[in-house]
GROMACS .gro file of C-alpha atoms in nm:
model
  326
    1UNK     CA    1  10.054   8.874  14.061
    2UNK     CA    2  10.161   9.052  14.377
    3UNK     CA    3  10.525   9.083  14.224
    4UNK     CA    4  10.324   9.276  13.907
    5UNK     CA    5  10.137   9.531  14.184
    6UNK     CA    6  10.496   9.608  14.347
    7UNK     CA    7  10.644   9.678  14.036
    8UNK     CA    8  10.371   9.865  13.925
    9UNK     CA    9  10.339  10.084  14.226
   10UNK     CA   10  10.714  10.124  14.157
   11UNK     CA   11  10.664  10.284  13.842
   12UNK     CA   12  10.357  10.489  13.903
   13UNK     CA   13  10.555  10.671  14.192
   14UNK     CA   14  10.880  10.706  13.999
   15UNK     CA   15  10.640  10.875  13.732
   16UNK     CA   16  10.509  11.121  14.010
   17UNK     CA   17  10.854  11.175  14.141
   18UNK     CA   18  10.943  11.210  13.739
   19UNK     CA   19  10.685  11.527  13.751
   20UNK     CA   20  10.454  11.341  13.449
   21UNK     CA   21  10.186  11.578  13.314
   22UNK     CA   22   9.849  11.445  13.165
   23UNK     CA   23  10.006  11.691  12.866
   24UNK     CA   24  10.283  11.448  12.823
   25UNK     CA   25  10.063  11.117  12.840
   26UNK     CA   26   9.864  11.276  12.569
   27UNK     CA   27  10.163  11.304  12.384
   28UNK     CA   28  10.321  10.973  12.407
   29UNK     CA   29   9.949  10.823  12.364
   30UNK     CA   30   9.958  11.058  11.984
   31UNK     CA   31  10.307  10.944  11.939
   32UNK     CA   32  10.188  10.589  12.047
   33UNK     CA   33   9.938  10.580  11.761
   34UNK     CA   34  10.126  10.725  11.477
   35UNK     CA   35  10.412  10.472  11.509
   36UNK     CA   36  10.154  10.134  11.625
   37UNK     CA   37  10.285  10.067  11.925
   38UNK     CA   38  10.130   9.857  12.217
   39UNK     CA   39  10.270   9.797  12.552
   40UNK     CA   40  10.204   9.594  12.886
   41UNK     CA   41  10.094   9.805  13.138
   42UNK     CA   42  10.416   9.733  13.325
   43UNK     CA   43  10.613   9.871  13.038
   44UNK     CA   44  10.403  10.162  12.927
   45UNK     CA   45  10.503  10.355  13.222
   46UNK     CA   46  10.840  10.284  13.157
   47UNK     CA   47  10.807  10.401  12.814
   48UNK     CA   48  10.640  10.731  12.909
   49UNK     CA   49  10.929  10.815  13.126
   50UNK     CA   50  11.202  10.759  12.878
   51UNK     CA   51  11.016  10.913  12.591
   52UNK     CA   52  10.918  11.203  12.811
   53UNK     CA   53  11.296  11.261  12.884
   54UNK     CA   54  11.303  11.233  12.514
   55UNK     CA   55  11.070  11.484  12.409
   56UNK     CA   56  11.246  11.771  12.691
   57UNK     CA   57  11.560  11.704  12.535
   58UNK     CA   58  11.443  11.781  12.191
   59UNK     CA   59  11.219  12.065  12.298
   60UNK     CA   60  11.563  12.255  12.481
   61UNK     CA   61  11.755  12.186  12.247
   62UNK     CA   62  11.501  12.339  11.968
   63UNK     CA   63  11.442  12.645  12.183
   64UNK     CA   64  11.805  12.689  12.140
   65UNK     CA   65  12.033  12.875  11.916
   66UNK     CA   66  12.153  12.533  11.727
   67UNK     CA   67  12.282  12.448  11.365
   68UNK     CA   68  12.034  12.155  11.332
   69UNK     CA   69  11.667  12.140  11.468
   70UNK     CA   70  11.593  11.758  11.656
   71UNK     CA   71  11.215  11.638  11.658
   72UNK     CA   72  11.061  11.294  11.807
   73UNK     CA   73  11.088  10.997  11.539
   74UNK     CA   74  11.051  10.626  11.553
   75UNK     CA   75  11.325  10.584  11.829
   76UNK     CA   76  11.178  10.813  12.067
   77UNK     CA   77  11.094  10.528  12.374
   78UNK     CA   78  11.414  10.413  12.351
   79UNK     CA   79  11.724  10.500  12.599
   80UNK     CA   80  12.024  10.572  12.365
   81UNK     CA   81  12.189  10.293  12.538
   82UNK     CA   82  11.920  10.080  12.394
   83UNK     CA   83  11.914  10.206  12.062
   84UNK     CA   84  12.287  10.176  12.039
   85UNK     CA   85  12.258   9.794  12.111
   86UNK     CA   86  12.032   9.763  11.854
   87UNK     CA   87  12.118  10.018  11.580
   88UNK     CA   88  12.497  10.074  11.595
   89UNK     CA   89  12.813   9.878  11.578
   90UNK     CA   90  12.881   9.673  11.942
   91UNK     CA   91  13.196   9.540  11.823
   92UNK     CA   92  13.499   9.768  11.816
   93UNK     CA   93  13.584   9.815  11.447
   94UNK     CA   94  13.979   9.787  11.325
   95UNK     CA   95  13.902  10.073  11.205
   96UNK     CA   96  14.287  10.167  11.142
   97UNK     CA   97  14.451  10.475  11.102
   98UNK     CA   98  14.656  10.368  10.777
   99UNK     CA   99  14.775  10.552  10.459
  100UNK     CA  100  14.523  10.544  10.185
  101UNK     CA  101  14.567  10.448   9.827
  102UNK     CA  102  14.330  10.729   9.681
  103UNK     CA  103  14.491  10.995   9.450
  104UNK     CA  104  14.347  11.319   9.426
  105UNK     CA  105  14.265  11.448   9.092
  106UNK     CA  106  14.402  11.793   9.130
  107UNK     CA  107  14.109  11.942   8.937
  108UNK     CA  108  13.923  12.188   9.055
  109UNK     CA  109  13.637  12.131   9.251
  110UNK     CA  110  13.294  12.243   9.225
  111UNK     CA  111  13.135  12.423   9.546
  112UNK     CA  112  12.868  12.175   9.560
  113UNK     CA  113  12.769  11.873   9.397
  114UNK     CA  114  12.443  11.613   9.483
  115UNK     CA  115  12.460  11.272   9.282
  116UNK     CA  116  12.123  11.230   9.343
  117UNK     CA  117  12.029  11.548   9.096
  118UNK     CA  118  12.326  11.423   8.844
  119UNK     CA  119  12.105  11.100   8.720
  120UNK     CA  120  12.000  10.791   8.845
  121UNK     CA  121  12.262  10.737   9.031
  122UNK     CA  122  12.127  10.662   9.420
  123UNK     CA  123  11.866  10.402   9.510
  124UNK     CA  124  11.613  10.475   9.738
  125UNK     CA  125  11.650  10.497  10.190
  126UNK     CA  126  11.682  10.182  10.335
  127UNK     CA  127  11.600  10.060  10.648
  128UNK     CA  128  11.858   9.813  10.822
  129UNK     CA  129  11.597   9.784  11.141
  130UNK     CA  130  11.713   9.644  11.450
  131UNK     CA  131  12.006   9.521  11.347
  132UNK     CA  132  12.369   9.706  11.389
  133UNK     CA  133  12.423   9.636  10.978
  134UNK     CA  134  12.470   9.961  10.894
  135UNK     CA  135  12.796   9.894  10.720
  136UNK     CA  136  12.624   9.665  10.466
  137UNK     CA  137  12.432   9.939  10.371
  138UNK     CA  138  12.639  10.168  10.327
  139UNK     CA  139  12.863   9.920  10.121
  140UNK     CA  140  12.558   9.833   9.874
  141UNK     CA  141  12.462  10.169   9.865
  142UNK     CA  142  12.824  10.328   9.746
  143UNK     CA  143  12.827  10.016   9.506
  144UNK     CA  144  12.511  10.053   9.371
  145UNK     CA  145  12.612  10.447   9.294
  146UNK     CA  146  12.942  10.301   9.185
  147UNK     CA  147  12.794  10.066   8.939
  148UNK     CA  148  12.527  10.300   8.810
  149UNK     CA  149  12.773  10.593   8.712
  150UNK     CA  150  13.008  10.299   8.520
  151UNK     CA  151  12.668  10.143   8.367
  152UNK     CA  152  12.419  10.335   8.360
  153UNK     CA  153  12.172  10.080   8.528
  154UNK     CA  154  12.096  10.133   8.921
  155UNK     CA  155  11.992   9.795   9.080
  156UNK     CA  156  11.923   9.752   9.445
  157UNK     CA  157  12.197   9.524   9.601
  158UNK     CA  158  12.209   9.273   9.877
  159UNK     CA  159  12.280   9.403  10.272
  160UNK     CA  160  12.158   8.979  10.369
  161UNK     CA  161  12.453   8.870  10.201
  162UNK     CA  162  12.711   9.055  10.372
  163UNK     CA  163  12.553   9.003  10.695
  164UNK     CA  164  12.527   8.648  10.614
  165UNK     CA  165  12.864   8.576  10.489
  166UNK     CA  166  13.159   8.845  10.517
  167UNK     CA  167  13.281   8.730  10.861
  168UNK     CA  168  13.604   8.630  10.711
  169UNK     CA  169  13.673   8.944  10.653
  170UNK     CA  170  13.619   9.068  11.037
  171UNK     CA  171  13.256   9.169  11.015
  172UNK     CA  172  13.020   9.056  11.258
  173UNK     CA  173  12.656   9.050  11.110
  174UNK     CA  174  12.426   9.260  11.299
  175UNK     CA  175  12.765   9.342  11.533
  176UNK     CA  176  12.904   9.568  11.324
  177UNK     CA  177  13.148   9.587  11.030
  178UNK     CA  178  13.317   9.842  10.781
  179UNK     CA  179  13.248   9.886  10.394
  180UNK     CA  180  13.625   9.890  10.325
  181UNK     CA  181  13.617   9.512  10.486
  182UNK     CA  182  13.274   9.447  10.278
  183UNK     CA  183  13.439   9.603   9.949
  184UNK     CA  184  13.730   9.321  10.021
  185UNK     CA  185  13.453   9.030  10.060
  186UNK     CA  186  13.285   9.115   9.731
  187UNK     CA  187  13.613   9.150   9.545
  188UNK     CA  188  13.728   8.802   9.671
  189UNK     CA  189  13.435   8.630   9.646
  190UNK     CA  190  13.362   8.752   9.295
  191UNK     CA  191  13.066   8.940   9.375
  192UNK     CA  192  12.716   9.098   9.533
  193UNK     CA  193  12.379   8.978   9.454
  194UNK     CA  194  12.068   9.186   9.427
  195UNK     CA  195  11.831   9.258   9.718
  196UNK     CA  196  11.540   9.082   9.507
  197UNK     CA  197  11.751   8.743   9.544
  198UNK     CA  198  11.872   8.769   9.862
  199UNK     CA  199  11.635   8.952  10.046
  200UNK     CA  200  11.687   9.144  10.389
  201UNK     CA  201  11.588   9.025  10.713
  202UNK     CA  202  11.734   9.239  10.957
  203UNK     CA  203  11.909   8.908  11.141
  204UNK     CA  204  12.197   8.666  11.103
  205UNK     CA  205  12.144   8.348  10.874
  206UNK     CA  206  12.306   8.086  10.680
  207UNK     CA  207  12.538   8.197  10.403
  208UNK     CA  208  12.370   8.164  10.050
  209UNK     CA  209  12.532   8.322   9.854
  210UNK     CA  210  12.504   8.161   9.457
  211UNK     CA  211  12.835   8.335   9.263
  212UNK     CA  212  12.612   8.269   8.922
  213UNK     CA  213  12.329   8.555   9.030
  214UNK     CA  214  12.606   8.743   9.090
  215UNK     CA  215  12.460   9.132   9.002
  216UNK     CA  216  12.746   9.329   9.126
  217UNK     CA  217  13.102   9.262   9.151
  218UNK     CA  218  13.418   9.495   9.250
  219UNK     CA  219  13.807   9.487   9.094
  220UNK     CA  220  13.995   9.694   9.361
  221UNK     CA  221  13.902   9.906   9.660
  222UNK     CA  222  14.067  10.252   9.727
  223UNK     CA  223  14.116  10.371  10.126
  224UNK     CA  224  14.148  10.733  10.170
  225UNK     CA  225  14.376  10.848  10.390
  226UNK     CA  226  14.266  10.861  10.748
  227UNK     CA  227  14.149  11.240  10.805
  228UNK     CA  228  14.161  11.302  10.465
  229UNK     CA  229  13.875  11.508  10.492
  230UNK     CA  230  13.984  11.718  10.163
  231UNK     CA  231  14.027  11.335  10.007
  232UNK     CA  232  13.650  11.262  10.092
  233UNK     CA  233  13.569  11.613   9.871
  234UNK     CA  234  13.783  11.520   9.562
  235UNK     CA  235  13.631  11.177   9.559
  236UNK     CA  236  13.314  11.253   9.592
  237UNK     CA  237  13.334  11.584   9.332
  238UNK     CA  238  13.524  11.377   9.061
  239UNK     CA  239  13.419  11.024   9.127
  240UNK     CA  240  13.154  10.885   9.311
  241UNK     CA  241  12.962  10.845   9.659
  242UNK     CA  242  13.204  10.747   9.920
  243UNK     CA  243  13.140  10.543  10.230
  244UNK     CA  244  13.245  10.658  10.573
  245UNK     CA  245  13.212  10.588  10.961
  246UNK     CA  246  13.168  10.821  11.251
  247UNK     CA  247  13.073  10.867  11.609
  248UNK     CA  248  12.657  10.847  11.685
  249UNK     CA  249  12.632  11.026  11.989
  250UNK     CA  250  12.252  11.066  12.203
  251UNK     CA  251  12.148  11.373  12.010
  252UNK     CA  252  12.194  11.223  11.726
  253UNK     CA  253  11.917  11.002  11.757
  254UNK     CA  254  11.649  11.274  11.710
  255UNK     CA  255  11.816  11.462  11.449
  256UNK     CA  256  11.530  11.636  11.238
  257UNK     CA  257  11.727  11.872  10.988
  258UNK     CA  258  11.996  12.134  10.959
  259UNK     CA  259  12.351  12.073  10.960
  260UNK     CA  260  12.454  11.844  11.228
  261UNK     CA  261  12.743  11.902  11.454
  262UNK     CA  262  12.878  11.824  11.779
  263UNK     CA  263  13.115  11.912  12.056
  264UNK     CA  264  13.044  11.541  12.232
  265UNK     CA  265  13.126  11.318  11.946
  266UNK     CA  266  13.512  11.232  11.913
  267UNK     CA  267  13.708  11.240  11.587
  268UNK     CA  268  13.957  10.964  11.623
  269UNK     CA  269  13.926  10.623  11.432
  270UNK     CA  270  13.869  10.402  11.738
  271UNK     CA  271  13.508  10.580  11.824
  272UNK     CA  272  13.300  10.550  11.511
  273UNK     CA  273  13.021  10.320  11.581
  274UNK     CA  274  12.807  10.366  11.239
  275UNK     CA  275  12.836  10.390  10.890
  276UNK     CA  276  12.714  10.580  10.596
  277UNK     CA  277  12.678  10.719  10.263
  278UNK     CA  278  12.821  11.008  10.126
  279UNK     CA  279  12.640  11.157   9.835
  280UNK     CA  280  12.723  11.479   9.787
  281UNK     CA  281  12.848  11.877   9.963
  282UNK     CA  282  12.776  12.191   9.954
  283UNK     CA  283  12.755  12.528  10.196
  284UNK     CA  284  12.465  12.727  10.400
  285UNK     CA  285  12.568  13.044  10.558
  286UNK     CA  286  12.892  12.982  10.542
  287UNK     CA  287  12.887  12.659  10.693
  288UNK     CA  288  12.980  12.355  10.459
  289UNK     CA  289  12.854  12.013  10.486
  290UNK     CA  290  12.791  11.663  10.369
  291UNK     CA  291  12.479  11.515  10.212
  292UNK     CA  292  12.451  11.176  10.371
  293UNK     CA  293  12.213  10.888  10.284
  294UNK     CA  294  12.156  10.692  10.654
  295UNK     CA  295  11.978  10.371  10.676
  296UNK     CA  296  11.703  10.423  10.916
  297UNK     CA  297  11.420  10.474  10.674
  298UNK     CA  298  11.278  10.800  10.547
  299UNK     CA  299  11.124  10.929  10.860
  300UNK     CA  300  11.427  10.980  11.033
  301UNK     CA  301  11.617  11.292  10.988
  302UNK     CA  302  11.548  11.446  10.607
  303UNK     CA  303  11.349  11.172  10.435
  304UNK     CA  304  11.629  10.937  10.543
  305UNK     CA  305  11.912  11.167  10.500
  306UNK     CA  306  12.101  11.443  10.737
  307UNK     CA  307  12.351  11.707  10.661
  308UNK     CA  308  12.669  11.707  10.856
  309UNK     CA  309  12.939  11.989  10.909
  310UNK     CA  310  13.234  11.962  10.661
  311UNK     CA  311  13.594  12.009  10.725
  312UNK     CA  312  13.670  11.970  11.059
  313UNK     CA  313  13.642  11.574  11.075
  314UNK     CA  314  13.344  11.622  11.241
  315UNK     CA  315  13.269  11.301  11.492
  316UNK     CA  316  13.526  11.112  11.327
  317UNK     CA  317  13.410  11.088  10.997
  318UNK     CA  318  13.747  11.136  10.820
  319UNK     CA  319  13.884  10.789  10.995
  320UNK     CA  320  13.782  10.521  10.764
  321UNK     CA  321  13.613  10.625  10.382
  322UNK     CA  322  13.663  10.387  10.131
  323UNK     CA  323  13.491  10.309   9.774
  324UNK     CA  324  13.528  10.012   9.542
  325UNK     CA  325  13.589  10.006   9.207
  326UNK     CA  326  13.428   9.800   8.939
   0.00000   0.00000   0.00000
């Protein structure tokens, strides 16, 4: 009991040193509400703190003259340190700066293109939770585009599966992974069920995987060439979504809308820490970007999705894009 005092004391004078405000208890009390959250007294304090550092980051930055606008979401008590242990990759990814096998096409290219206005082509935002399995989603999600554009039927796939049962092809569950690596399991074991059979749950399990409900299945995966960047735009203009990797950095985190872009993040293969999908391109006053499907649910970022600066391999995200075939 006397241990709870001290460290409560503790915390109610590193919130005076902090300079707290009854302003900013009333906001983390709103923000506290909208997203169901209930605390211990111990931690709330803690909380406060870290979300009110939160909340004076995204207000300076926004009172700045930025590309992209940042605004409190679901991850807002967290420390990035914490929300990288639970949202992004904590095993270093071979992530390999190789030759790829893609060809370009050689056509020309359209300025901008969005698969998700070309047809039913992208399922809806996922959310991988806590749980660094961001690579499984953006491995069923560029299959799921994949297979839709060659069939014209769009069915949800399994993340559970691949989290479950591609460590022989050095993944690591909720530890990280990369699509390429996923697009090899699914070719080799002769296919992906569907996210109705084999359900997500956001946590490691026994494999159980049954090759007959097979829903999905993949005959060769093309690698495009490390900092291919203009690789990525053929691909994506003449064939499909393409998955990629790149460098989260704090900002990140609170990313609201606008085109994203970073002088923190690095751009070589051995940084990226998260993976996604890309869906699409296209230019705003005179800057060009992706359109990227993320896997944090829809109230992050743009219902789900963020824009990110094109053509400079912006936070690495030239190192490692890959798509499977089928």
């Amino acid at each position: 009991m006397m241990d709870g005092l001290l460290f409560l004391f503790a915390l109610l004078s590193a919130a005076s040193a902090f300079h707290l405000s009854d302003q900013d208890e009333f906001h983390f009390k709103s923000w506290l509400a909208q997203h169901n959250r209930v605390y211990t007294m111990e931690e709330y304090y803690n909380r406060l703190q870290i979300f009110t550092r939160n909340k004076r980051r995204i207000d300076k930055h926004n009172e700045g003259n930025h590309s992209f606008s940042m605004r409190l979401n679901q991850f807002s008590d967290m420390t990035f340190s914490e929300f990288r242990k639970s949202f992004l990759w904590s095993e270093p990814q071979n992530c390999s700066a190789t030759r790829g096998n893609y060809l370009s096409s050689n056509a020309p290219l359209p300025d901008s293109i969005d698969w998700r206005k070309k047809g039913n082509y992208v399922t809806d935002v996922k959310n991988q939770a806590s749980c660094g399995s961001c690579w499984t989603f953006s491995t069923t999600g560029c299959l799921e585009s994949v297979t839709a554009i060659a069939t014209g039927k769009l069915i949800p796939l399994s993340e559970q599966q691949l989290v479950d049962c591609a460590q022989d092809f050095n993944n690591h569950g909720c530890n990280g992974g990369l699509p390429s690596q996923a697009f090899e399991y699914i070719f080799y074991n002769n296919g992906l069920m569907t996210e109705t059979d084999y359900p997500y749950k956001a946590i490691e399990g026994i494999c159980k995987y049954e090759p007959k409900m097979a829903s999905a299945h993949v005959k060769d995966v093309v690698n495009i060439t490390a900092y291919d960047e203009m690789g990525m735009v053929d691909a994506v203009a003449t064939r499909n979504p393409v998955s990629f990797a790149f460098e989260v950095t704090p900002d990140f985190m609170h990313y609201h809308d606008g085109v994203y872009t970073s002088t923190k993040c690095h751009n070589t293969t051995d940084k990226v820490n998260h993976a996604v999908l890309a869906v699409g391109y296209g230019e705003t006053n005179g800057t060009p970007y992706w359109i990227v499907k993320n896997s944090w649910s829809t109230t992050w970022g743009i219902n789900g999705y963020f824009l990110i600066e094109r053509g400079k391999n912006m936070c690495g995200l030239a190192a490692c894009s890959s798509f499977p075939v089928v």
